[in-house]
Amino acid sequence: MFNTCHGLFDGPSWEALCQKVFKYKYGVEGYQSIPASPGDFGLEGFTIHSGLAFQCYCPEKNYSTADLLTKHRAKISTDIKKLQTYEKELSIRLGSTKIREWHYVTPVISSHELLSHAKNKETEARSWGLSILSNDFTIHLRDADFYATEINQIKTSSGECLTFDTSSPELAATDGPMHEYEGNISRKSIARVGGNGEPKYQTQASKLTQLTIEDFIHSTPYLKKIEADAPYVYIRIVRSVMQFELHIQEKCLTWNDTPEALTTCLKEEFLDLLKTDFQDVLNHTESMKIARAFISRWLAVCQLDFIDL
């Protein structure tokens, strides 16, 4: 899956969205889709009246800039060549329409070198003298933001929530020394239990420390499983967590009750957030597991601290 500010996509889901966008944006220009079956002629669709042709591509995953450029180059080269290979077949489908602009539509274009490649292929295609191309045939590169208005309109119409955060959400790293995380959890467990160091409370703090460490250790593989099995849900969760962590910082600065009361308050608030924002994909049990995983991470990594309490 390829992560974008508009959501996670693979080839079929990106093409499905693009088809909706093209119909919405170019319907008055006589947009006509070209189903890939039987045969793939290198075009997703075209406009009858204005001669715009469209080809979509979504990378399989988030590649490095260099690797993504290689993928884009190969895709453009392959699909432009199909105009020559399938000239006869395309002519039957295009009718009297000549392709004036060929639009390469992909979620992200990250290198200006792709423009140079596109211009080279544009010149090459013109040199073929194809009956389906106009004399001023051009290639245009379009990323998702070019259709942001249409994408948001389509998502709104289908009841989906809009996302305006264009950053790639990432959780705080937990690859530091384990003894530091254990020390943070132990210190905070003692603060949560209280009791002024009496033996009874020392035992409780020790047990709480162990439970929290276990939750913390299990949190990483558990969250990775969510990422692998349900990447779109994972991205939604991470975005919510990043905003909630800002709330934690503010809560810690203004809290005037006990450390345990603060921990319980934040756990309940986070669980309520999961129930409200993820009721379509998470049941109560999974919400509880996710809440425990993140509470343990916040105690270990120090987003949640009691230094001033």
Coordinates of C-alpha atoms in Angstrom, one line a residue:
M1 CA 0.0 0.0 0.0
F2 CA 1.2 3.5 -0.8
N3 CA 0.6 6.2 1.9
T4 CA -0.6 9.6 0.8
C5 CA -2.3 12.6 2.5
H6 CA -5.5 11.4 0.9
G7 CA -5.3 7.9 2.3
L8 CA -3.7 4.5 1.6
F9 CA -3.9 3.2 -2.0
D10 CA -2.9 0.2 -4.1
G11 CA -3.3 0.0 -7.9
P12 CA -7.0 -1.0 -8.0
S13 CA -8.1 1.5 -5.3
W14 CA -6.1 4.3 -6.9
E15 CA -7.6 3.6 -10.3
A16 CA -11.1 3.4 -8.8
L17 CA -10.7 6.8 -7.2
C18 CA -9.3 8.3 -10.4
Q19 CA -12.2 7.0 -12.4
K20 CA -14.6 8.8 -10.1
V21 CA -12.4 12.0 -10.3
F22 CA -12.3 11.9 -14.1
K23 CA -16.1 11.4 -14.4
Y24 CA -16.7 14.2 -11.9
K25 CA -14.2 16.7 -13.4
Y26 CA -14.4 15.8 -17.1
G27 CA -18.0 14.6 -17.5
V28 CA -19.0 17.7 -19.5
E29 CA -16.1 17.0 -21.9
G30 CA -17.4 13.6 -22.7
Y31 CA -15.2 11.5 -20.4
Q32 CA -15.2 7.8 -21.4
S33 CA -13.5 5.1 -19.4
I34 CA -11.7 2.2 -21.0
P35 CA -12.1 -1.0 -19.0
A36 CA -8.8 -3.0 -18.8
S37 CA -10.6 -6.3 -19.7
P38 CA -10.1 -7.7 -22.2
G39 CA -6.7 -6.2 -23.0
D40 CA -4.8 -3.3 -21.6
F41 CA -4.1 -0.5 -24.1
G42 CA -2.3 1.8 -21.8
L43 CA -5.3 4.2 -21.2
E44 CA -7.8 4.3 -18.3
G45 CA -10.0 6.7 -20.3
F46 CA -10.3 9.8 -22.5
T47 CA -12.5 12.8 -23.2
I48 CA -14.3 12.7 -26.5
H49 CA -14.6 16.5 -27.0
S50 CA -11.2 17.8 -25.8
G51 CA -8.8 14.9 -26.5
L52 CA -7.5 14.3 -23.0
A53 CA -6.3 10.8 -22.3
F54 CA -5.5 9.4 -18.8
Q55 CA -3.3 6.7 -17.4
C56 CA -3.1 6.0 -13.7
Y57 CA -0.2 4.5 -11.6
C58 CA 0.1 3.8 -7.9
P59 CA 3.4 2.4 -6.5
E60 CA 3.2 -0.7 -4.4
K61 CA 4.7 1.0 -1.4
N62 CA 6.5 4.2 -0.3
Y63 CA 9.8 3.9 -2.2
S64 CA 12.9 6.1 -1.9
T65 CA 13.0 9.1 -4.3
A66 CA 15.4 7.4 -6.6
D67 CA 13.5 4.1 -6.7
L68 CA 10.2 5.9 -7.2
L69 CA 11.7 7.8 -10.1
T70 CA 12.8 4.5 -11.7
K71 CA 9.3 3.1 -11.3
H72 CA 7.7 6.2 -12.8
R73 CA 10.1 6.2 -15.8
A74 CA 9.4 2.5 -16.5
K75 CA 5.6 3.0 -16.3
I76 CA 5.6 6.0 -18.6
S77 CA 7.9 4.3 -21.1
T78 CA 5.8 1.2 -21.2
D79 CA 2.4 2.9 -21.5
I80 CA 3.5 5.5 -24.1
K81 CA 4.8 2.6 -26.2
K82 CA 1.3 1.0 -26.0
L83 CA 0.0 3.9 -28.0
Q84 CA 2.1 2.7 -30.9
T85 CA 1.6 -1.0 -30.3
Y86 CA -2.2 -0.7 -30.1
E87 CA -2.8 2.1 -32.5
K88 CA -5.4 0.1 -34.5
E89 CA -7.3 -1.1 -31.4
L90 CA -7.3 2.4 -29.8
S91 CA -8.4 4.0 -33.0
I92 CA -11.6 1.9 -33.0
R93 CA -12.3 3.0 -29.4
L94 CA -11.4 6.6 -29.8
G95 CA -13.4 7.1 -33.0
S96 CA -12.8 10.6 -34.4
T97 CA -11.1 11.8 -31.2
K98 CA -7.3 12.4 -31.4
I99 CA -5.3 12.4 -28.2
R100 CA -4.1 15.9 -27.6
E101 CA -2.9 15.5 -24.0
W102 CA -1.8 12.3 -22.2
H103 CA -2.1 12.7 -18.4
Y104 CA 0.0 10.5 -16.2
V105 CA -1.9 10.5 -12.9
T106 CA -0.1 9.2 -9.8
P107 CA -0.3 10.0 -6.0
V108 CA 3.2 11.6 -5.7
I109 CA 5.8 13.0 -8.1
S110 CA 8.9 13.7 -6.1
S111 CA 11.6 14.4 -8.8
H112 CA 11.8 17.0 -11.5
E113 CA 13.8 14.5 -13.5
L114 CA 10.6 12.8 -14.4
L115 CA 9.5 15.9 -16.3
S116 CA 12.6 15.5 -18.5
H117 CA 11.8 11.9 -19.1
A118 CA 8.2 12.8 -20.0
K119 CA 9.3 15.4 -22.5
N120 CA 11.6 12.9 -24.2
K121 CA 8.8 10.4 -24.5
E122 CA 6.5 13.1 -25.8
T123 CA 9.0 13.9 -28.6
E124 CA 9.4 10.2 -29.3
A125 CA 5.6 9.6 -29.6
R126 CA 5.2 12.6 -31.9
S127 CA 7.9 11.1 -34.2
W128 CA 5.7 8.0 -34.8
G129 CA 3.1 10.0 -36.7
L130 CA 0.3 8.0 -35.2
S131 CA -3.2 8.5 -36.5
I132 CA -4.6 8.6 -32.9
L133 CA -2.4 11.5 -31.8
S134 CA -2.8 15.2 -32.6
N135 CA 0.2 17.1 -34.0
D136 CA 0.6 19.0 -30.7
F137 CA 0.5 15.9 -28.5
T138 CA 1.8 16.6 -25.0
I139 CA 2.4 14.6 -21.8
H140 CA 1.3 16.0 -18.5
L141 CA 2.3 14.8 -15.0
R142 CA -0.5 15.0 -12.4
D143 CA -0.2 14.1 -8.7
A144 CA -3.0 13.7 -6.2
D145 CA -3.0 17.4 -5.2
F146 CA -3.9 18.4 -8.7
Y147 CA -7.3 16.7 -8.1
A148 CA -7.6 17.6 -4.3
T149 CA -10.9 19.4 -4.7
E150 CA -12.5 16.6 -6.6
I151 CA -11.1 13.9 -4.2
N152 CA -12.4 15.8 -1.2
Q153 CA -15.8 16.3 -2.8
I154 CA -16.0 12.6 -3.6
K155 CA -15.0 11.6 -0.1
T156 CA -17.5 14.0 1.4
S157 CA -20.3 12.7 -0.8
S158 CA -19.6 9.1 0.2
G159 CA -19.5 10.0 3.9
E160 CA -15.8 9.8 4.4
C161 CA -14.0 12.1 6.8
L162 CA -11.5 14.5 5.2
T163 CA -7.8 14.7 6.3
F164 CA -5.9 17.9 5.8
D165 CA -2.6 16.7 7.4
T166 CA -0.2 16.1 4.6
S167 CA 2.6 14.7 6.9
S168 CA 3.5 11.1 7.2
P169 CA 2.6 10.1 10.7
E170 CA 5.2 8.2 12.7
L171 CA 5.1 7.0 16.3
A172 CA 7.9 7.9 18.7
A173 CA 10.8 5.4 18.4
T174 CA 11.1 2.7 21.0
D175 CA 14.5 1.4 19.9
G176 CA 16.5 2.9 22.8
P177 CA 18.1 0.9 25.7
M178 CA 15.5 -1.3 27.4
H179 CA 16.9 -0.5 30.8
E180 CA 16.0 3.2 30.4
Y181 CA 12.4 2.3 29.5
E182 CA 12.2 -0.1 32.5
G183 CA 13.7 2.6 34.7
N184 CA 11.0 5.1 33.5
I185 CA 8.2 2.6 34.1
S186 CA 9.5 1.6 37.5
R187 CA 9.8 5.3 38.7
K188 CA 6.4 6.1 37.5
S189 CA 4.8 2.9 39.0
I190 CA 6.2 4.0 42.4
A191 CA 4.6 7.4 41.9
R192 CA 1.3 5.9 40.8
V193 CA 1.1 3.6 43.8
G194 CA 2.3 6.1 46.4
G195 CA 2.5 4.9 50.0
N196 CA 5.8 6.6 51.0
G197 CA 7.9 3.5 50.4
E198 CA 6.0 1.2 52.8
P199 CA 6.6 -2.5 52.1
K200 CA 3.0 -3.1 51.0
Y201 CA 3.2 -0.4 48.4
Q202 CA 6.6 -1.4 47.3
T203 CA 5.1 -4.8 46.3
Q204 CA 2.3 -3.2 44.5
A205 CA 4.7 -0.9 42.6
S206 CA 6.8 -3.9 41.6
K207 CA 3.8 -5.8 40.3
L208 CA 2.5 -2.7 38.4
T209 CA 6.0 -2.2 36.9
Q210 CA 6.1 -5.8 35.7
L211 CA 2.6 -5.5 34.1
T212 CA 3.4 -2.2 32.4
I213 CA 6.7 -3.6 31.1
E214 CA 4.9 -6.6 29.6
D215 CA 2.4 -4.3 28.0
F216 CA 5.2 -2.2 26.6
I217 CA 7.1 -5.2 25.2
H218 CA 4.0 -6.6 23.5
S219 CA 3.0 -3.2 22.1
T220 CA 5.5 -3.1 19.3
P221 CA 4.6 -6.5 17.6
Y222 CA 0.9 -5.8 18.3
L223 CA 1.0 -2.4 16.5
K224 CA 3.1 -3.9 13.7
K225 CA 0.4 -6.5 13.1
I226 CA -2.2 -3.8 12.9
E227 CA 0.0 -2.0 10.4
A228 CA 0.4 -5.2 8.3
D229 CA -3.2 -6.4 8.4
A230 CA -5.0 -3.1 8.3
P231 CA -2.7 -0.3 7.1
Y232 CA -5.4 2.2 6.6
V233 CA -6.7 1.7 10.2
Y234 CA -3.1 1.9 11.5
I235 CA -2.5 5.3 9.8
R236 CA -5.8 6.6 11.2
I237 CA -4.7 5.4 14.7
V238 CA -1.3 7.0 14.4
R239 CA -2.7 10.3 13.4
S240 CA -5.1 10.3 16.4
V241 CA -2.2 9.3 18.7
M242 CA 0.0 12.1 17.5
Q243 CA -2.8 14.6 18.3
F244 CA -3.5 13.0 21.6
E245 CA 0.1 13.2 22.6
L246 CA -0.1 17.0 22.4
H247 CA -3.1 16.7 24.8
I248 CA -1.0 14.6 27.1
Q249 CA 1.7 17.3 27.3
E250 CA -0.8 20.0 28.2
K251 CA -2.6 17.7 30.7
C252 CA 0.7 16.9 32.5
L253 CA 1.5 20.7 32.8
T254 CA -1.9 21.6 34.3
W255 CA -2.7 18.5 36.4
N256 CA -3.0 19.0 40.2
D257 CA -4.1 15.6 41.4
T258 CA -2.2 12.3 41.9
P259 CA -0.1 10.6 39.2
E260 CA -2.5 7.6 39.2
A261 CA -5.5 9.9 38.7
L262 CA -3.7 11.5 35.8
T263 CA -2.9 8.1 34.2
T264 CA -6.5 6.8 34.7
C265 CA -7.9 10.1 33.3
L266 CA -5.7 9.9 30.1
K267 CA -6.5 6.2 29.7
E268 CA -10.2 6.8 29.8
E269 CA -10.0 9.8 27.5
F270 CA -8.0 7.8 24.9
L271 CA -10.3 4.9 25.2
D272 CA -13.3 7.2 24.6
L273 CA -11.4 8.6 21.5
L274 CA -11.0 5.1 20.1
K275 CA -14.6 4.3 20.7
T276 CA -15.8 7.4 19.1
D277 CA -13.5 7.7 16.1
F278 CA -13.0 4.0 15.3
Q279 CA -16.4 2.5 16.1
D280 CA -16.6 1.4 12.5
V281 CA -13.5 -0.8 12.7
L282 CA -12.7 -1.6 16.4
N283 CA -14.6 -3.5 19.0
H284 CA -14.3 -2.8 22.7
T285 CA -11.7 -5.5 23.2
E286 CA -9.3 -4.2 20.5
S287 CA -9.8 -0.7 21.8
M288 CA -8.8 -1.8 25.3
K289 CA -5.7 -3.5 23.9
I290 CA -4.7 -0.5 21.9
A291 CA -5.2 1.8 24.9
R292 CA -3.0 -0.4 27.1
A293 CA -0.3 -0.6 24.4
F294 CA -0.1 3.2 24.1
I295 CA -0.3 3.9 27.9
S296 CA 2.7 1.6 28.4
R297 CA 4.6 3.4 25.6
W298 CA 3.8 6.8 27.0
L299 CA 5.0 5.7 30.4
A300 CA 8.2 4.1 29.0
V301 CA 9.1 6.8 26.5
C302 CA 8.1 9.7 28.8
Q303 CA 5.3 11.5 27.0
L304 CA 3.4 10.8 30.2
D305 CA 5.4 11.9 33.3
F306 CA 4.8 13.1 36.8
I307 CA 8.0 15.1 37.5
D308 CA 6.1 18.2 38.7
L309 CA 3.4 16.3 40.6

